[in-house]
mmCIF file of N, CA and C in Angstrom:
data_model
loop_
_atom_site.group_PDB
_atom_site.id
_atom_site.type_symbol
_atom_site.label_atom_id
_atom_site.label_comp_id
_atom_site.label_asym_id
_atom_site.label_seq_id
_atom_site.Cartn_x
_atom_site.Cartn_y
_atom_site.Cartn_z
ATOM 1 N N UNK A 24 54.344 -76.073 59.939
ATOM 2 C CA UNK A 24 55.502 -75.215 59.603
ATOM 3 C C UNK A 24 55.493 -75.311 57.993
ATOM 4 N N UNK A 25 55.774 -76.399 57.280
ATOM 5 C CA UNK A 25 55.582 -76.640 55.700
ATOM 6 C C UNK A 25 54.776 -75.528 55.006
ATOM 7 N N UNK A 26 53.586 -75.462 55.571
ATOM 8 C CA UNK A 26 52.551 -74.671 55.050
ATOM 9 C C UNK A 26 53.275 -73.093 55.133
ATOM 10 N N UNK A 27 53.532 -72.537 56.369
ATOM 11 C CA UNK A 27 53.801 -71.368 56.317
ATOM 12 C C UNK A 27 55.233 -70.978 55.352
ATOM 13 N N UNK A 28 55.900 -72.284 55.015
ATOM 14 C CA UNK A 28 57.426 -72.044 54.388
ATOM 15 C C UNK A 28 56.670 -71.796 52.999
ATOM 16 N N UNK A 29 55.853 -72.706 52.671
ATOM 17 C CA UNK A 29 55.458 -72.655 51.216
ATOM 18 C C UNK A 29 54.895 -70.857 51.190
ATOM 19 N N UNK A 30 54.066 -70.666 51.768
ATOM 20 C CA UNK A 30 53.561 -69.337 51.519
ATOM 21 C C UNK A 30 54.381 -68.122 51.492
ATOM 22 N N UNK A 31 55.087 -68.026 52.656
ATOM 23 C CA UNK A 31 56.585 -67.194 52.418
ATOM 24 C C UNK A 31 57.485 -67.121 50.924
ATOM 25 N N UNK A 32 57.361 -68.718 50.479
ATOM 26 C CA UNK A 32 58.173 -68.739 49.185
ATOM 27 C C UNK A 32 57.154 -68.113 48.119
ATOM 28 N N UNK A 33 55.721 -68.302 48.217
ATOM 29 C CA UNK A 33 54.925 -68.157 47.290
ATOM 30 C C UNK A 33 54.761 -66.455 47.387
ATOM 31 N N UNK A 34 54.801 -65.734 48.423
ATOM 32 C CA UNK A 34 54.825 -64.481 48.226
ATOM 33 C C UNK A 34 56.008 -63.672 47.894
ATOM 34 N N UNK A 35 57.306 -64.636 47.988
ATOM 35 C CA UNK A 35 58.402 -63.758 47.583
ATOM 36 C C UNK A 35 58.555 -63.980 46.296
ATOM 37 N N UNK A 36 58.012 -65.312 45.615
ATOM 38 C CA UNK A 36 57.638 -65.153 44.164
ATOM 39 C C UNK A 36 57.081 -63.966 43.449
ATOM 40 N N UNK A 37 55.994 -64.014 44.097
ATOM 41 C CA UNK A 37 54.809 -62.975 43.761
ATOM 42 C C UNK A 37 55.621 -61.670 43.423
ATOM 43 N N UNK A 38 56.313 -61.369 44.709
ATOM 44 C CA UNK A 38 56.674 -59.792 45.032
ATOM 45 C C UNK A 38 58.172 -59.604 43.828
ATOM 46 N N UNK A 39 58.683 -60.723 43.713
ATOM 47 C CA UNK A 39 59.887 -60.802 42.758
ATOM 48 C C UNK A 39 59.163 -60.600 41.543
ATOM 49 N N UNK A 40 58.276 -61.373 41.204
ATOM 50 C CA UNK A 40 57.509 -61.144 39.592
ATOM 51 C C UNK A 40 57.081 -59.614 39.382
ATOM 52 N N UNK A 41 56.216 -59.346 40.522
ATOM 53 C CA UNK A 41 55.633 -57.827 40.619
ATOM 54 C C UNK A 41 56.948 -57.020 39.999
ATOM 55 N N UNK A 42 58.159 -57.070 40.809
ATOM 56 C CA UNK A 42 59.386 -56.078 40.741
ATOM 57 C C UNK A 42 59.512 -56.315 39.009
ATOM 58 N N UNK A 43 59.669 -57.451 38.615
ATOM 59 C CA UNK A 43 60.410 -57.721 37.699
ATOM 60 C C UNK A 43 59.652 -57.060 36.399
ATOM 61 N N UNK A 44 58.578 -57.126 36.391
ATOM 62 C CA UNK A 44 57.448 -57.037 35.119
ATOM 63 C C UNK A 44 57.103 -55.552 35.461
ATOM 64 N N UNK A 45 57.203 -55.191 36.620
ATOM 65 C CA UNK A 45 56.906 -53.505 36.556
ATOM 66 C C UNK A 45 58.338 -52.893 35.891
ATOM 67 N N UNK A 46 59.551 -53.530 35.919
ATOM 68 C CA UNK A 46 60.665 -52.932 35.125
ATOM 69 C C UNK A 46 60.310 -53.320 33.611
ATOM 70 N N UNK A 47 59.840 -54.351 33.095
ATOM 71 C CA UNK A 47 59.517 -54.678 31.634
ATOM 72 C C UNK A 47 58.436 -53.608 31.145
ATOM 73 N N UNK A 48 57.424 -53.693 31.764
ATOM 74 C CA UNK A 48 56.492 -52.633 31.298
ATOM 75 C C UNK A 48 56.866 -51.164 31.150
ATOM 76 N N UNK A 49 57.753 -50.452 32.276
ATOM 77 C CA UNK A 49 58.103 -49.294 32.330
ATOM 78 C C UNK A 49 59.327 -49.135 30.976
ATOM 79 N N UNK A 50 59.972 -50.314 30.586
ATOM 80 C CA UNK A 50 60.655 -50.294 29.412
ATOM 81 C C UNK A 50 59.640 -50.193 28.361
ATOM 82 N N UNK A 51 58.825 -50.906 28.149
ATOM 83 C CA UNK A 51 58.100 -50.956 26.894
ATOM 84 C C UNK A 51 57.275 -49.505 26.912
ATOM 85 N N UNK A 52 56.847 -48.982 27.959
ATOM 86 C CA UNK A 52 56.253 -47.722 28.250
ATOM 87 C C UNK A 52 57.242 -46.353 27.724
ATOM 88 N N UNK A 53 58.698 -46.618 27.898
ATOM 89 C CA UNK A 53 59.594 -45.631 27.521
ATOM 90 C C UNK A 53 59.961 -45.872 25.762
ATOM 91 N N UNK A 54 59.538 -46.792 25.162
ATOM 92 C CA UNK A 54 59.666 -46.945 23.787
ATOM 93 C C UNK A 54 59.012 -46.311 23.267
ATOM 94 N N UNK A 55 57.992 -45.488 23.500
ATOM 95 C CA UNK A 55 56.909 -44.522 23.046
ATOM 96 C C UNK A 55 57.347 -43.370 23.414
ATOM 97 N N UNK A 56 57.842 -42.640 22.309
ATOM 98 C CA UNK A 56 58.365 -41.337 22.394
ATOM 99 C C UNK A 56 57.930 -40.396 21.330
ATOM 100 N N UNK A 57 56.698 -40.276 21.060
ATOM 101 C CA UNK A 57 56.168 -39.283 20.234
ATOM 102 C C UNK A 57 57.118 -39.087 18.719
ATOM 103 N N UNK A 58 56.980 -40.438 18.253
ATOM 104 C CA UNK A 58 57.497 -40.715 16.810
ATOM 105 C C UNK A 58 56.836 -40.040 15.815
ATOM 106 N N UNK A 59 55.633 -39.749 15.915
ATOM 107 C CA UNK A 59 54.717 -39.358 14.783
ATOM 108 C C UNK A 59 54.098 -37.922 14.664
ATOM 109 N N UNK A 60 54.902 -37.395 15.234
ATOM 110 C CA UNK A 60 54.599 -35.721 15.207
ATOM 111 C C UNK A 60 54.403 -35.215 13.800
ATOM 112 N N UNK A 61 55.204 -35.479 12.947
ATOM 113 C CA UNK A 61 55.577 -34.858 11.801
ATOM 114 C C UNK A 61 54.449 -35.598 10.653
ATOM 115 N N UNK A 62 53.874 -34.912 10.327
ATOM 116 C CA UNK A 62 52.893 -35.499 9.216
ATOM 117 C C UNK A 62 53.416 -35.816 7.847
ATOM 118 N N UNK A 63 54.693 -35.217 7.766
ATOM 119 C CA UNK A 63 55.539 -35.600 6.307
ATOM 120 C C UNK A 63 55.573 -37.144 6.351
ATOM 121 N N UNK A 64 55.748 -37.551 7.518
ATOM 122 C CA UNK A 64 56.123 -39.324 7.390
ATOM 123 C C UNK A 64 55.338 -39.947 6.652
ATOM 124 N N UNK A 65 54.154 -39.364 6.872
ATOM 125 C CA UNK A 65 52.525 -40.118 6.260
ATOM 126 C C UNK A 65 52.408 -39.900 5.001
ATOM 127 N N UNK A 66 53.407 -38.867 4.285
ATOM 128 C CA UNK A 66 53.109 -38.526 2.747
ATOM 129 C C UNK A 66 52.613 -37.228 2.508
ATOM 130 N N UNK A 67 52.362 -36.774 1.652
ATOM 131 C CA UNK A 67 51.900 -35.280 0.880
ATOM 132 C C UNK A 67 50.609 -35.222 1.138
ATOM 133 N N UNK A 68 49.717 -36.118 1.448
ATOM 134 C CA UNK A 68 48.435 -36.322 1.247
ATOM 135 C C UNK A 68 47.488 -35.150 2.839
ATOM 136 N N UNK A 69 46.514 -34.637 2.079
ATOM 137 C CA UNK A 69 45.716 -33.996 2.877
ATOM 138 C C UNK A 69 45.476 -34.464 4.396
ATOM 139 N N UNK A 70 45.408 -35.873 4.260
ATOM 140 C CA UNK A 70 45.014 -36.332 5.502
ATOM 141 C C UNK A 70 46.059 -36.782 6.297
ATOM 142 N N UNK A 71 47.394 -36.357 5.998
ATOM 143 C CA UNK A 71 48.556 -36.890 6.600
ATOM 144 C C UNK A 71 48.412 -36.356 7.921
ATOM 145 N N UNK A 72 48.129 -35.168 8.156
ATOM 146 C CA UNK A 72 48.001 -34.632 9.666
ATOM 147 C C UNK A 72 47.263 -35.156 10.701
ATOM 148 N N UNK A 73 45.938 -35.429 10.034
ATOM 149 C CA UNK A 73 45.255 -36.376 10.671
ATOM 150 C C UNK A 73 45.436 -37.839 11.248
ATOM 151 N N UNK A 74 46.293 -38.343 10.563
ATOM 152 C CA UNK A 74 46.922 -39.842 10.862
ATOM 153 C C UNK A 74 47.858 -39.684 11.418
ATOM 154 N N UNK A 75 48.759 -38.562 11.608
ATOM 155 C CA UNK A 75 50.179 -38.118 12.204
ATOM 156 C C UNK A 75 49.214 -37.707 13.534
ATOM 157 N N UNK A 76 48.488 -37.031 13.711
ATOM 158 C CA UNK A 76 47.504 -36.762 14.956
ATOM 159 C C UNK A 76 46.986 -38.032 15.685
ATOM 160 N N UNK A 77 46.428 -38.674 15.077
ATOM 161 C CA UNK A 77 45.836 -39.970 15.821
ATOM 162 C C UNK A 77 47.015 -40.904 16.311
ATOM 163 N N UNK A 78 48.109 -41.117 15.381
ATOM 164 C CA UNK A 78 49.345 -41.570 15.680
ATOM 165 C C UNK A 78 49.881 -41.197 17.113
ATOM 166 N N UNK A 79 49.931 -40.104 17.145
ATOM 167 C CA UNK A 79 50.625 -39.521 18.363
ATOM 168 C C UNK A 79 49.718 -39.601 19.795
ATOM 169 N N UNK A 80 48.207 -39.487 19.189
ATOM 170 C CA UNK A 80 47.337 -40.139 20.566
ATOM 171 C C UNK A 80 47.507 -41.096 21.077
ATOM 172 N N UNK A 81 47.713 -42.077 20.074
ATOM 173 C CA UNK A 81 47.593 -43.620 20.702
ATOM 174 C C UNK A 81 48.923 -43.723 21.215
ATOM 175 N N UNK A 82 49.929 -43.044 20.610
ATOM 176 C CA UNK A 82 51.497 -43.357 21.334
ATOM 177 C C UNK A 82 51.365 -42.868 22.572
ATOM 178 N N UNK A 83 50.787 -41.559 22.795
ATOM 179 C CA UNK A 83 50.986 -40.875 24.021
ATOM 180 C C UNK A 83 49.798 -41.805 24.996
ATOM 181 N N UNK A 84 49.025 -42.407 24.425
ATOM 182 C CA UNK A 84 48.070 -43.019 25.569
ATOM 183 C C UNK A 84 48.835 -44.494 25.753
ATOM 184 N N UNK A 85 49.683 -44.947 25.152
ATOM 185 C CA UNK A 85 50.042 -46.267 25.184
ATOM 186 C C UNK A 85 51.218 -45.806 26.326
ATOM 187 N N UNK A 86 51.874 -44.848 26.107
ATOM 188 C CA UNK A 86 52.868 -44.656 26.861
ATOM 189 C C UNK A 86 52.288 -44.346 28.418
ATOM 190 N N UNK A 87 51.609 -43.495 28.880
ATOM 191 C CA UNK A 87 50.746 -43.621 29.849
ATOM 192 C C UNK A 87 49.992 -44.660 30.575
ATOM 193 N N UNK A 88 49.515 -45.404 29.955
ATOM 194 C CA UNK A 88 49.057 -46.677 30.238
ATOM 195 C C UNK A 88 50.159 -47.570 30.693
ATOM 196 N N UNK A 89 51.273 -47.812 30.082
ATOM 197 C CA UNK A 89 52.208 -48.696 30.593
ATOM 198 C C UNK A 89 53.267 -48.290 31.875
ATOM 199 N N UNK A 90 53.125 -46.690 32.121
ATOM 200 C CA UNK A 90 53.776 -45.920 33.052
ATOM 201 C C UNK A 90 52.650 -46.579 34.163
ATOM 202 N N UNK A 91 51.289 -46.226 34.109
ATOM 203 C CA UNK A 91 50.449 -46.638 34.942
ATOM 204 C C UNK A 91 50.622 -47.677 35.998
ATOM 205 N N UNK A 92 50.751 -48.954 34.789
ATOM 206 C CA UNK A 92 51.322 -50.573 35.120
ATOM 207 C C UNK A 92 52.191 -50.648 35.800
ATOM 208 N N UNK A 93 53.441 -49.835 35.754
ATOM 209 C CA UNK A 93 54.466 -49.924 36.260
ATOM 210 C C UNK A 93 54.735 -49.433 37.569
ATOM 211 N N UNK A 94 53.751 -48.217 37.749
ATOM 212 C CA UNK A 94 53.775 -47.516 38.879
ATOM 213 C C UNK A 94 52.741 -48.672 40.007
ATOM 214 N N UNK A 95 51.574 -49.372 39.200
ATOM 215 C CA UNK A 95 50.888 -50.043 40.043
ATOM 216 C C UNK A 95 51.397 -51.298 40.299
ATOM 217 N N UNK A 96 52.538 -52.037 39.654
ATOM 218 C CA UNK A 96 52.707 -52.818 40.010
ATOM 219 C C UNK A 96 54.205 -52.545 40.986
ATOM 220 N N UNK A 97 54.824 -51.284 41.035
ATOM 221 C CA UNK A 97 55.290 -51.211 41.982
ATOM 222 C C UNK A 97 55.200 -51.014 43.425
ATOM 223 N N UNK A 98 53.643 -50.440 43.604
ATOM 224 C CA UNK A 98 52.777 -50.515 44.898
ATOM 225 C C UNK A 98 52.434 -52.072 45.314
ATOM 226 N N UNK A 99 52.228 -52.830 44.582
ATOM 227 C CA UNK A 99 52.008 -54.451 44.653
ATOM 228 C C UNK A 99 53.159 -55.110 45.432
ATOM 229 N N UNK A 100 54.442 -54.771 44.914
ATOM 230 C CA UNK A 100 55.693 -55.190 45.301
ATOM 231 C C UNK A 100 55.856 -54.815 46.749
ATOM 232 N N UNK A 101 55.968 -53.358 46.861
ATOM 233 C CA UNK A 101 55.859 -52.797 48.242
ATOM 234 C C UNK A 101 54.913 -53.462 49.124
ATOM 235 N N UNK A 102 53.444 -53.690 48.607
ATOM 236 C CA UNK A 102 52.489 -53.906 49.540
ATOM 237 C C UNK A 102 53.144 -55.309 50.051
ATOM 238 N N UNK A 103 53.441 -56.466 49.299
ATOM 239 C CA UNK A 103 53.749 -57.591 49.317
ATOM 240 C C UNK A 103 55.043 -57.509 50.248
ATOM 241 N N UNK A 104 55.754 -56.840 50.215
ATOM 242 C CA UNK A 104 56.959 -57.186 51.085
ATOM 243 C C UNK A 104 56.731 -56.549 52.417
ATOM 244 N N UNK A 105 55.661 -55.547 52.873
ATOM 245 C CA UNK A 105 55.117 -55.374 53.784
ATOM 246 C C UNK A 105 54.612 -56.412 54.587
ATOM 247 N N UNK A 106 53.595 -57.363 53.919
ATOM 248 C CA UNK A 106 53.301 -58.174 54.518
ATOM 249 C C UNK A 106 53.664 -59.271 54.737
ATOM 250 N N UNK A 107 54.945 -59.522 54.096
ATOM 251 C CA UNK A 107 56.130 -60.514 54.423
ATOM 252 C C UNK A 107 56.718 -60.129 55.445
ATOM 253 N N UNK A 108 57.059 -58.828 55.663
ATOM 254 C CA UNK A 108 57.624 -58.458 57.203
ATOM 255 C C UNK A 108 56.939 -58.606 58.031
ATOM 256 N N UNK A 109 55.460 -58.257 58.108
ATOM 257 C CA UNK A 109 54.330 -58.526 59.282
ATOM 258 C C UNK A 109 54.392 -60.124 59.503
ATOM 259 N N UNK A 110 54.269 -60.925 58.276
ATOM 260 C CA UNK A 110 54.222 -62.220 58.813
ATOM 261 C C UNK A 110 55.715 -62.761 59.229
ATOM 262 N N UNK A 111 56.821 -62.897 58.823
ATOM 263 C CA UNK A 111 57.852 -62.766 59.924
ATOM 264 C C UNK A 111 58.096 -62.233 61.320
ATOM 265 N N UNK A 112 57.648 -60.714 61.560
ATOM 266 C CA UNK A 112 57.532 -60.415 62.789
ATOM 267 C C UNK A 112 56.759 -61.470 63.732
ATOM 268 N N UNK A 113 55.561 -61.567 63.170
ATOM 269 C CA UNK A 113 54.451 -62.428 64.038
ATOM 270 C C UNK A 113 55.058 -63.806 64.417
ATOM 271 N N UNK A 114 55.833 -64.282 63.231
ATOM 272 C CA UNK A 114 56.220 -65.585 63.357
ATOM 273 C C UNK A 114 57.427 -65.742 64.710
ATOM 274 N N UNK A 115 58.367 -64.508 64.321
ATOM 275 C CA UNK A 115 59.517 -64.399 65.436
ATOM 276 C C UNK A 115 58.628 -64.157 66.844
ATOM 277 N N UNK A 116 57.617 -63.379 66.762
ATOM 278 C CA UNK A 116 57.176 -63.038 68.048
ATOM 279 C C UNK A 116 56.496 -64.259 68.574
ATOM 280 N N UNK A 117 55.963 -65.197 67.689
ATOM 281 C CA UNK A 117 55.313 -66.672 68.323
ATOM 282 C C UNK A 117 56.439 -67.292 68.782
ATOM 283 N N UNK A 118 57.638 -67.474 68.204
ATOM 284 C CA UNK A 118 58.937 -68.133 68.595
ATOM 285 C C UNK A 118 59.145 -67.787 69.917
ATOM 286 N N UNK A 119 59.330 -66.404 70.087
ATOM 287 C CA UNK A 119 59.522 -66.073 71.350
ATOM 288 C C UNK A 119 58.953 -66.587 72.719
ATOM 289 N N UNK A 120 57.639 -66.583 72.183
ATOM 290 C CA UNK A 120 56.469 -66.567 73.267
ATOM 291 C C UNK A 120 56.875 -68.040 74.002
ATOM 292 N N UNK A 121 57.391 -68.876 72.553
ATOM 293 C CA UNK A 121 57.509 -70.259 73.008
ATOM 294 C C UNK A 121 58.452 -70.697 74.035
ATOM 295 N N UNK A 122 59.652 -69.817 73.679
ATOM 296 C CA UNK A 122 60.889 -69.920 74.053
ATOM 297 C C UNK A 122 60.940 -69.414 75.609
ATOM 298 N N UNK A 123 59.926 -68.497 76.065
ATOM 299 C CA UNK A 123 59.706 -68.096 77.371
ATOM 300 C C UNK A 123 59.096 -68.747 78.351
ATOM 301 N N UNK A 124 58.345 -69.694 78.090
ATOM 302 C CA UNK A 124 57.179 -71.102 78.425
ATOM 303 C C UNK A 124 58.665 -71.678 79.214
#
């Protein structure tokens, strides 16, 4: 039984870590707010527009990737929760079977 308890604790730790990290990644992604749309922030040079466009592209891509990571970790958390529930239900059914005998 100690092994089953350890695995349940490890799964719970993994699930809670996935949940926590999903929130952290989401917060980082929320920080990307298209701050580089105005070429004037890069000066009055002819290439300022290109720099602003490139910075906006990086900003947008980073925000998208962090949002995707948040979503994926949310799915991992839900999958681990489903596994935990299935293991607990199977364990309870096994215990009930022993009580009936």
